[in-house]
CSV table of C-alpha atoms and ligand atoms in Angstrom, one decimal:
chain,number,residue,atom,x,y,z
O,1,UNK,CA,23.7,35.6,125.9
O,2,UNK,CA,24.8,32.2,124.2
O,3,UNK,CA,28.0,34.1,123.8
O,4,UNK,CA,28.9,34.7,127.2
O,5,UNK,CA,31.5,31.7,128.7
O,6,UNK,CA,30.1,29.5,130.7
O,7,UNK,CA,32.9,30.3,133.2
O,8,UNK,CA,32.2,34.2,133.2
O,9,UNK,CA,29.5,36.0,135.7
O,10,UNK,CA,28.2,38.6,133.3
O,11,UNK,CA,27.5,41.3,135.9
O,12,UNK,CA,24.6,44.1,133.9
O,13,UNK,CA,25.5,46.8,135.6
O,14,UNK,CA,27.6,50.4,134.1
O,15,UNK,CA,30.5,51.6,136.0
O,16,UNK,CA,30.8,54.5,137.2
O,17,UNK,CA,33.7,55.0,138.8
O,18,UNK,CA,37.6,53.4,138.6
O,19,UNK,CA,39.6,53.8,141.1
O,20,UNK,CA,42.6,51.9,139.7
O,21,UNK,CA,44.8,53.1,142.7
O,22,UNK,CA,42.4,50.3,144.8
O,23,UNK,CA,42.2,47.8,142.1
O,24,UNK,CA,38.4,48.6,142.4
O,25,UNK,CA,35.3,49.4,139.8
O,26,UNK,CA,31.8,51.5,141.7
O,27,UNK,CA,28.8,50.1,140.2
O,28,UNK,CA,25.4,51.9,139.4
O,29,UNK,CA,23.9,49.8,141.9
O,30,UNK,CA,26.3,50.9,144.8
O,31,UNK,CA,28.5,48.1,144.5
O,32,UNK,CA,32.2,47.8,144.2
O,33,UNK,CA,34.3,45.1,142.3
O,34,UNK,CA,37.8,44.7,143.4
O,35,UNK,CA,39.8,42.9,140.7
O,36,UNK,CA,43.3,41.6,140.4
O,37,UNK,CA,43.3,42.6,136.6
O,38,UNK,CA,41.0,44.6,134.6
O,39,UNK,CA,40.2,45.3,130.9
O,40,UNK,CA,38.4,48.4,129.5
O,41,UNK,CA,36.4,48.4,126.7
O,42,UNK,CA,33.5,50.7,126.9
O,43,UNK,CA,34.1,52.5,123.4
O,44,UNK,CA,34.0,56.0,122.7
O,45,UNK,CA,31.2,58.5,123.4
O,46,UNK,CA,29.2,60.0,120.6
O,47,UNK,CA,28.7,63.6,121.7
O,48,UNK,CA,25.2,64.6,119.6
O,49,UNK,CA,25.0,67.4,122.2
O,50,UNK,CA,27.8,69.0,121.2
O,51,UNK,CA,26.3,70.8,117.9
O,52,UNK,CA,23.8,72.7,118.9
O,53,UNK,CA,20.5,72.3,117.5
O,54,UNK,CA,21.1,68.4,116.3
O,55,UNK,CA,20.0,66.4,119.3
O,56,UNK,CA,16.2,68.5,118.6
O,57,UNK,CA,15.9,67.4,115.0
O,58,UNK,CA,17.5,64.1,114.6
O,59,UNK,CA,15.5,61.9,112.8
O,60,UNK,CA,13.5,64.3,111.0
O,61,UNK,CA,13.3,67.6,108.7
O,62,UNK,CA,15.8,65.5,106.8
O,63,UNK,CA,18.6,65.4,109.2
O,64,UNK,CA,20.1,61.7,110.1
O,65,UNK,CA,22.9,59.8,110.7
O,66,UNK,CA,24.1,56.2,110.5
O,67,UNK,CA,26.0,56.6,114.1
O,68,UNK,CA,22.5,55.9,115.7
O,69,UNK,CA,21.4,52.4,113.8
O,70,UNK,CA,17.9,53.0,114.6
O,71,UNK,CA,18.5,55.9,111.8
O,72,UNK,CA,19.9,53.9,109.3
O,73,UNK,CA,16.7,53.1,107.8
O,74,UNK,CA,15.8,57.3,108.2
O,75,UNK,CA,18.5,58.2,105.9
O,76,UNK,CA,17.8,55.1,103.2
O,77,UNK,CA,14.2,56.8,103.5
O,78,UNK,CA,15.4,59.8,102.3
O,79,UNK,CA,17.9,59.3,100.2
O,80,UNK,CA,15.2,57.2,98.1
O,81,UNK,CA,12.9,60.1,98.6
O,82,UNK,CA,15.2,62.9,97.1
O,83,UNK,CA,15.1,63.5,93.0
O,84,UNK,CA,16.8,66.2,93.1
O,85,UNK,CA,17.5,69.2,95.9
O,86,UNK,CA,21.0,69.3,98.4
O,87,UNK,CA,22.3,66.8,100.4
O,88,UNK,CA,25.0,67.7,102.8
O,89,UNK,CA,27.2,65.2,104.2
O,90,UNK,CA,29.4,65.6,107.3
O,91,UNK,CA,32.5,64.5,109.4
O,92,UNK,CA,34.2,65.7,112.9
O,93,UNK,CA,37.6,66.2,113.9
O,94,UNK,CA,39.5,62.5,114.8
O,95,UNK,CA,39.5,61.0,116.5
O,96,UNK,CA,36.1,58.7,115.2
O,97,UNK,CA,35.2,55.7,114.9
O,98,UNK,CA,35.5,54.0,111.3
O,99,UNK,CA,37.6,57.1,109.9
O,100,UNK,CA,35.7,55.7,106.5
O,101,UNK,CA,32.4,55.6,107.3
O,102,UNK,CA,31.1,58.9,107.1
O,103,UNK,CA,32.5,58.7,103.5
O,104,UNK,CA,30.2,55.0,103.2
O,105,UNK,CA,27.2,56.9,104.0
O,106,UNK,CA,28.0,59.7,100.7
O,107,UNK,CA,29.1,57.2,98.3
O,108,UNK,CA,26.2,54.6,98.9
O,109,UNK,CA,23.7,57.8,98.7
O,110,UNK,CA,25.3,58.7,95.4
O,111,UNK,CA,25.3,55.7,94.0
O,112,UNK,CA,21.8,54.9,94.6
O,113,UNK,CA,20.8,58.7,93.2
O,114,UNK,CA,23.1,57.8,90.2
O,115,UNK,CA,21.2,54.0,89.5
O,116,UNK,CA,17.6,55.9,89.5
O,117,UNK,CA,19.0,58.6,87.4
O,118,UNK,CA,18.7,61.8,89.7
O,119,UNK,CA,22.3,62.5,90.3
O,120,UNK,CA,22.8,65.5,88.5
O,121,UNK,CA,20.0,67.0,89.8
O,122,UNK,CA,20.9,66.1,93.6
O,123,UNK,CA,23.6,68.7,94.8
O,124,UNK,CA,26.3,67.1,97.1
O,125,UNK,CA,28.4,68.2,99.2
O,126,UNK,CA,31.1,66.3,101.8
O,127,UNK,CA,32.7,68.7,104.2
O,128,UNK,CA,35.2,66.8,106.8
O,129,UNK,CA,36.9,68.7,109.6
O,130,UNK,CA,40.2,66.8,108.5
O,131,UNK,CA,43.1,68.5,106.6
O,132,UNK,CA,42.5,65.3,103.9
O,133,UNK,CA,40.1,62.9,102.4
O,134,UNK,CA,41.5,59.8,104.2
O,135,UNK,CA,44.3,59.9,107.1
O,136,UNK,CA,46.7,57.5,104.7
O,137,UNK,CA,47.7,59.0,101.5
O,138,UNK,CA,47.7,55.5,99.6
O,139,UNK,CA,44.0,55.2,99.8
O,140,UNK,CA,43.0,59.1,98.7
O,141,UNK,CA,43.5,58.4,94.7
O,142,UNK,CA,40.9,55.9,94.2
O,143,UNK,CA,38.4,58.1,97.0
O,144,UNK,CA,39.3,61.0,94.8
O,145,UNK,CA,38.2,59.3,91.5
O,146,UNK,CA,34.7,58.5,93.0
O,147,UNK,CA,34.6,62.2,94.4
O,148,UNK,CA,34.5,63.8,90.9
O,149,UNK,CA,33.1,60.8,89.4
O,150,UNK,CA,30.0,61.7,91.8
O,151,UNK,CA,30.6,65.4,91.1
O,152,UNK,CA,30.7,65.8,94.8
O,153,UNK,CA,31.5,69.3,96.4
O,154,UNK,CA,34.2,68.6,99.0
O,155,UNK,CA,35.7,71.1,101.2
O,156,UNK,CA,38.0,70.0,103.4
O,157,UNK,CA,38.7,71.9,107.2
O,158,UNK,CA,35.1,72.3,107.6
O,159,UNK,CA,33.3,71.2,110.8
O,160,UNK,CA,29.2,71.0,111.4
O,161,UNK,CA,29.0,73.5,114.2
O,162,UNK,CA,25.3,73.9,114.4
O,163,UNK,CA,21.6,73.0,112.9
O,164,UNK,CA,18.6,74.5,112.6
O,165,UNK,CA,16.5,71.5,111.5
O,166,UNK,CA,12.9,73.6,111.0
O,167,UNK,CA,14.9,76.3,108.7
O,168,UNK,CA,16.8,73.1,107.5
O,169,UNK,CA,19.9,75.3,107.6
O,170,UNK,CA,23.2,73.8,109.0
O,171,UNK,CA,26.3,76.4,109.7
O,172,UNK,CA,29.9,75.3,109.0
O,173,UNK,CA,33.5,76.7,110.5
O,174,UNK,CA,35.9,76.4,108.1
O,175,UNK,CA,39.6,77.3,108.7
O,176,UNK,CA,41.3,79.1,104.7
O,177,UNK,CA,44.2,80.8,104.8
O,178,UNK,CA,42.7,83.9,105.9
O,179,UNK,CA,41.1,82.2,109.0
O,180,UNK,CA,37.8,80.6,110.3
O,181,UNK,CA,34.8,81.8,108.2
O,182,UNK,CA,31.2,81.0,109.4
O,183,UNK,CA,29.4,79.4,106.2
O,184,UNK,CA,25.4,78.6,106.5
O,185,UNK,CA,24.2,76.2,104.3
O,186,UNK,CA,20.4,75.5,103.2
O,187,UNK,CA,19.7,71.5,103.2
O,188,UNK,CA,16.7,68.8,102.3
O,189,UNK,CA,19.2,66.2,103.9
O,190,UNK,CA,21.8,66.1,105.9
O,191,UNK,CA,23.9,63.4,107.1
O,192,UNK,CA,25.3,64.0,110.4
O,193,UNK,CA,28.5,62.2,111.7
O,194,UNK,CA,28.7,63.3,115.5
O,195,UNK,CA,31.9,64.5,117.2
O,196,UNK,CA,33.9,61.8,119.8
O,197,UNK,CA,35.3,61.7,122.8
O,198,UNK,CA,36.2,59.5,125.4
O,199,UNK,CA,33.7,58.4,127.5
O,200,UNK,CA,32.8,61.0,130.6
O,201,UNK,CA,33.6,58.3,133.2
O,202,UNK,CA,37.2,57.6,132.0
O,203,UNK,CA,38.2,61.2,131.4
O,204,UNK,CA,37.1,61.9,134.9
O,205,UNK,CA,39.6,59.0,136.2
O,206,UNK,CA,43.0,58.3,136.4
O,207,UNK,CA,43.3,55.9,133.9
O,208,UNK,CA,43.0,58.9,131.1
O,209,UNK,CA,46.1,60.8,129.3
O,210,UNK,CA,45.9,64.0,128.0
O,211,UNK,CA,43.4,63.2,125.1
O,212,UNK,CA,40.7,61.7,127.5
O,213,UNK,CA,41.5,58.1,126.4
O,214,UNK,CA,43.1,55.1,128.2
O,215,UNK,CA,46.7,56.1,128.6
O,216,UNK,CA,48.3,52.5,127.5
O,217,UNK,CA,51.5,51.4,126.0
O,218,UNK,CA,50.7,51.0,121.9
O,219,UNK,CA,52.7,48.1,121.6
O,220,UNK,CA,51.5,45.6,124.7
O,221,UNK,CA,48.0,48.2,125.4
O,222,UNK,CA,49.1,48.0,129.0
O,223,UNK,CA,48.6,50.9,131.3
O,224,UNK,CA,51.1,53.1,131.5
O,225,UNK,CA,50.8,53.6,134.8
O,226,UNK,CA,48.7,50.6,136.4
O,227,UNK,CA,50.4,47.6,135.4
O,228,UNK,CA,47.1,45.6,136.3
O,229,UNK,CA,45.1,47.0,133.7
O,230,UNK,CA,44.6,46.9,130.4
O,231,UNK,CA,42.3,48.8,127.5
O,232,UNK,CA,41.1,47.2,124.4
O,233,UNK,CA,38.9,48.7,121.3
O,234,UNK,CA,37.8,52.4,120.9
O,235,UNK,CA,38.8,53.3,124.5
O,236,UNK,CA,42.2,52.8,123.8
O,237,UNK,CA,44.7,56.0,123.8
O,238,UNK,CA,46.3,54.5,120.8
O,239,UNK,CA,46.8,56.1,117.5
O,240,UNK,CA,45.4,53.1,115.5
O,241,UNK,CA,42.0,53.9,113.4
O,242,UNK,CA,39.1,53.2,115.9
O,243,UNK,CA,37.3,50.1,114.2
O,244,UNK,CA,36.3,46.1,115.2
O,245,UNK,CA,39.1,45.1,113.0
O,246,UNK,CA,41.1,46.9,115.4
O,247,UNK,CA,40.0,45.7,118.3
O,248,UNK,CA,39.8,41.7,116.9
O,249,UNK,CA,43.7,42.1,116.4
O,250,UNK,CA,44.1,43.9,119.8
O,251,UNK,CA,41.9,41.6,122.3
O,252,UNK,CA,44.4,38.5,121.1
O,253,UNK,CA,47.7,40.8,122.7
O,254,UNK,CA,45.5,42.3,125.6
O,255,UNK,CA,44.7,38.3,126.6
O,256,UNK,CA,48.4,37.1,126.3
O,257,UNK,CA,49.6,39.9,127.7
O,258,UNK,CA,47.3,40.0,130.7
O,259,UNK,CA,48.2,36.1,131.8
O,260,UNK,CA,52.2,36.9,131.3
O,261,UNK,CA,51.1,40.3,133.9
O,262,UNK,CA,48.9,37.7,136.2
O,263,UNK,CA,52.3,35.0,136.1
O,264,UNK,CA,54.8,37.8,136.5
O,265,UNK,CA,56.2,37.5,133.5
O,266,UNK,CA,57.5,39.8,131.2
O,267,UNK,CA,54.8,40.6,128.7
O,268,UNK,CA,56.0,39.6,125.1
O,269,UNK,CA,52.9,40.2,122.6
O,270,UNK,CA,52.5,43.4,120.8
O,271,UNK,CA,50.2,45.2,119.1
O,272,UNK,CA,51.1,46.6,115.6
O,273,UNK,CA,48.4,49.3,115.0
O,274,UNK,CA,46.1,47.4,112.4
O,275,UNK,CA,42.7,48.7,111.7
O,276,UNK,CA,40.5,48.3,109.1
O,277,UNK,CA,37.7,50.5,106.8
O,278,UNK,CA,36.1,49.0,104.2
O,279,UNK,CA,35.1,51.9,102.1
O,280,UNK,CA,31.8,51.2,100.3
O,281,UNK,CA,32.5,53.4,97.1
O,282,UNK,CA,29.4,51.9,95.4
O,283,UNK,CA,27.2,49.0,95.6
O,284,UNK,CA,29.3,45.6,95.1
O,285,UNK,CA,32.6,47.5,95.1
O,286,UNK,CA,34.8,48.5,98.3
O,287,UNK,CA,38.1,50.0,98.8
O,288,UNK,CA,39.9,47.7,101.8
O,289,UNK,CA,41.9,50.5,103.3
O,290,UNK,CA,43.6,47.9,105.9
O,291,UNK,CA,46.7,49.8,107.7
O,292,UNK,CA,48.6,49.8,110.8
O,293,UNK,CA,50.5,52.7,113.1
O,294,UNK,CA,52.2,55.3,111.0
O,295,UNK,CA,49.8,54.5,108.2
O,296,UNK,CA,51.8,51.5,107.2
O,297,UNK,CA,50.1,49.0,104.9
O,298,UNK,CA,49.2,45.8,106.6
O,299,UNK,CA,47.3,43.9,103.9
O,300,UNK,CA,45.5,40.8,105.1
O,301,UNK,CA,46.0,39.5,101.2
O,302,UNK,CA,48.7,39.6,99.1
O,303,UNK,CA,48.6,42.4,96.5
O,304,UNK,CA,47.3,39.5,93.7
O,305,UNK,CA,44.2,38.6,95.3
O,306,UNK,CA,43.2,41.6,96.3
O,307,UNK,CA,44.6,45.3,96.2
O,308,UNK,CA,43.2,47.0,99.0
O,309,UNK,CA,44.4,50.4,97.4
O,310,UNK,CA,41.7,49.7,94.7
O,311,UNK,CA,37.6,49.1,94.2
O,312,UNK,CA,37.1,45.5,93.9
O,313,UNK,CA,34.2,43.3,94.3
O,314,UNK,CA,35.8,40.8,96.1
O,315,UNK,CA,36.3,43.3,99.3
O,316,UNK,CA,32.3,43.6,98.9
O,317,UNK,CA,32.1,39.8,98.9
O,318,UNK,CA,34.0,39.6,102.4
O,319,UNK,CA,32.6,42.4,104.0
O,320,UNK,CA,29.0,40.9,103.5
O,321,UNK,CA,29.8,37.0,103.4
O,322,UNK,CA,32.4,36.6,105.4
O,323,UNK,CA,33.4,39.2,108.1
O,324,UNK,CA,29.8,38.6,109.4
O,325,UNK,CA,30.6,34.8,110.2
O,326,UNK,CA,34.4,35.8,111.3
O,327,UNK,CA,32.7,38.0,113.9
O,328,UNK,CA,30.2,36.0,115.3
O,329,UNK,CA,31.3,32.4,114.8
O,330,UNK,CA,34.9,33.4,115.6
O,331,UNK,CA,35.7,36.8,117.2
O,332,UNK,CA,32.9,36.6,119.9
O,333,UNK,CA,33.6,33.1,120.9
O,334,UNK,CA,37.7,33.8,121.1
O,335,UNK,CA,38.4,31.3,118.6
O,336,UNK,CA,40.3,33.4,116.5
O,337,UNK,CA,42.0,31.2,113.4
O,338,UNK,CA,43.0,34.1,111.7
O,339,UNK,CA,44.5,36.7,113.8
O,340,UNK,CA,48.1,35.3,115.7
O,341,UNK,CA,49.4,37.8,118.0
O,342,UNK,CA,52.9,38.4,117.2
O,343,UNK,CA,56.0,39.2,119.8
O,344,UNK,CA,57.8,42.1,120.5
O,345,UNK,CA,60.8,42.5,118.7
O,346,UNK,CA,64.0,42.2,120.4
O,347,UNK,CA,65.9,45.0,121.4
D,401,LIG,C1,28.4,53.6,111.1
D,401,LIG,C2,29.6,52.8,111.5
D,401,LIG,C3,30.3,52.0,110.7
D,401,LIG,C4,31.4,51.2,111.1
D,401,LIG,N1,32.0,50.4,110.2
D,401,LIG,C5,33.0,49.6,110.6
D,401,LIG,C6,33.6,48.6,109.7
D,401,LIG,O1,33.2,48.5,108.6
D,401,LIG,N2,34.6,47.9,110.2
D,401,LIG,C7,35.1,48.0,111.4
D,401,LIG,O2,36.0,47.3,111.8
D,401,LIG,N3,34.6,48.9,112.3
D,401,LIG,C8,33.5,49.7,111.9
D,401,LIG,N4,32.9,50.6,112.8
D,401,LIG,C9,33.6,50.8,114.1
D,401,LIG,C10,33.2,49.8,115.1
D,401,LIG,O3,31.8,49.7,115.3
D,401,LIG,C11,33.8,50.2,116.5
D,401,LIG,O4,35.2,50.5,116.3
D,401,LIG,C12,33.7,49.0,117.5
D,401,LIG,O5,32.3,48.7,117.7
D,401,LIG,C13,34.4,49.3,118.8
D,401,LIG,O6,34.2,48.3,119.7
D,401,LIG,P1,34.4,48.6,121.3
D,401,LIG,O7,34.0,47.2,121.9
D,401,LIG,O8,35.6,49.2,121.6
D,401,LIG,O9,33.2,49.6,121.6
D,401,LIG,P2,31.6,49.5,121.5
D,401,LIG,O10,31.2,48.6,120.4
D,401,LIG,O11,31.1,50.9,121.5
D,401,LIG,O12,31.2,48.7,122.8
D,401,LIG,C14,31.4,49.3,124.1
D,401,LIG,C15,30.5,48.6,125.1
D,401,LIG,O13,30.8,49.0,126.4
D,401,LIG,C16,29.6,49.3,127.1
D,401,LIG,N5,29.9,50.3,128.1
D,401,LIG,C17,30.1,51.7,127.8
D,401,LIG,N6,30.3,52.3,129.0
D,401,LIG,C18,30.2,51.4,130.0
D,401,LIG,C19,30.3,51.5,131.4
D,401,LIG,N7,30.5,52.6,132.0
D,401,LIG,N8,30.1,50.3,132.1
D,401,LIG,C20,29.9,49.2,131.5
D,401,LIG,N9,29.8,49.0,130.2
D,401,LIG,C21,29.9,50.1,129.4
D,401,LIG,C22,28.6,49.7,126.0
D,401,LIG,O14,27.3,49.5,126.4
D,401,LIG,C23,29.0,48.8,124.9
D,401,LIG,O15,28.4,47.5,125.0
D,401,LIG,C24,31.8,51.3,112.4
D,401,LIG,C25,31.2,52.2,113.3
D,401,LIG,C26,30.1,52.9,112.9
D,401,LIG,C27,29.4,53.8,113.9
């Protein structure tokens, strides 16, 4: 609440209709809003119902997942509670949010087995519905190290398609070169990363392209076809990795952007695609995979300090020291020192 601008009327209610056309948002109270401008930033939806069997045994017979926070604590439970057995770890098709944190979740659980000496008893596996370990090749060689350092099984074009939490059996389609085979797999946990999709109430509206998302421009995160509005975060139909570092570089752009629309002037501020996953490979170490559209490296640091292609403690440091203070002190107040929105280049 003491984050809210004094200037701003916080209104607590969802919408649940746009009606861009208008310039109008439908409340769940009834109400409409119309607005001169307007900024989306609802996030994505996290669709638990769309593997069969999950939504039933979330949270127990060992199935959990650090997309619901309330679980977090769940999966440290069991993780601490496993000597040895199978622990199954899983990720969707993109697009997600965090692209690295389903991998967090294995590496941290691996790391802790391989402190109090149980690793080599605990089979596990990582099977991610994507064609490779990480979406930019530059970071995949120090991922890979920690994969066979933590003798982790890893299939790769392998989605979660169903659980059955009282067997504790989840099934897997994964696409070979002879096609899709149907693989069952028996589990004592398993670590569930949920499939995504835009929310229902923009893909139902005319602000969605063809992938569900806001349709905006990548560059300015204008709409491409309302001029008047604007998306910002994981709603965006942008190609970017969906993460808060994202949307801290993005909300900068959106505002400049936005007043140049409201002045009718041409909008000058563009958005380069940065996003950012701090991989937690082990405890005190993270690799700072910190890239841009096109899976273009946009370090924050030069190479010297810190080398976001590699573990180093120093990522660890500013993950827990000082993004925490950057958010809160900074981010959520819109006093951002660090993050200068940069123009569109000429021509
Ligand atoms: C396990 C995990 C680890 C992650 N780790 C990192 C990390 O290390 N670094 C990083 O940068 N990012 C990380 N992320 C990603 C990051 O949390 C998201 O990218 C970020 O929260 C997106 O912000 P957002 O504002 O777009 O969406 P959200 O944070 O989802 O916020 C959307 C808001 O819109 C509201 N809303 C939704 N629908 C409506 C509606 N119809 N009407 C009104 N309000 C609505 C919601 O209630 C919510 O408050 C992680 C995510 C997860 C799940």
């Amino acid at each position: 609440m003491g984050l809210i601008p004094a200037r701003a009327s916080w209104i607590r209610q969802a919408v649940t209709a746009f009606n861009p056309e208008q310039s109008r948002v439908a409340l769940g109270d009834g109400s409409e809003i119309l607005y001169d401008a307007l900024i989306v930033a609802t996030g994505l939806k996290l669709d638990w119902a769309a593997i069969p069997g999950l939504t039933e045994t979330l949270g127990r017979n060992g199935v959990t997942s650090n997309y619901r926070y309330d679980l977090a604590p769940y999966t440290w439970e069991l993780v601490s509670g496993l000597d040895e057995g199978t622990a199954l770890f899983t990720q969707p098709p993109m697009p997600i949010k965090c692209a690295g944190a389903p991998q967090k979740a294995v590496y941290l659980a691996c790391d802790a087995w391989r402190r109090r000496g149980v690793l080599g008893r605990v089979q596990v596996a990582f099977d991610t519905a994507t064609p490779s370990l990480f979406g930019v090749a530059d970071f995949v060689p120090a991922l890979m190290d920690y994969i066979k350092g933590y003798s982790i099984d890893l299939t790769l074009r392998s989605r979660l398609v169903a659980v059955d939490g009282d067997r504790k059996i989840a099934t897997f389609e994964r696409t070979t070169d002879n096609g899709v085979e149907r693989v069952e797999r028996s589990f004592d946990m398993l670590h569930v990363v949920p499939p995504q999709t835009a929310p229902d109430v923009i893909k139902s509206s005319s602000l969605a392209g063809q992938d569900g998302f806001v349709s905006v421009h990548p560059d300015t995160l204008q709409h491409t076809v309302f001029p008047n509005v604007f998306a910002v975060g994981d709603v965006a139909g942008t190609s970017n990795a969906k993460t808060a570092a994202a949307a801290r570089k993005q909300a900068p752009v959106v505002v400049e952007n936005l007043i140049a629309q409201l002045s009718g002037r041409k909008l000058d501020y563009a958005y380069d695609g940065y996003g950012g996953c701090p991989l937690t490979v082990e405890r005190g170490k993270i690799v700072l995979a910190e890239f841009g559209y096109g899976g273009k490296l946009l370090s924050t640091l030069p190479g010297w300090i810190l080398d976001g292609k590699k573990p180093t403690r120093l990522a660890w440091f500013l993950k827990e020291k000082v993004m925490p203070r950057l958010y809160w002190d900074f981010m959520l107040r819109g006093r951002e020192l660090f993050v200068r929105p940069a123009r569109k280049s000429k021509g």
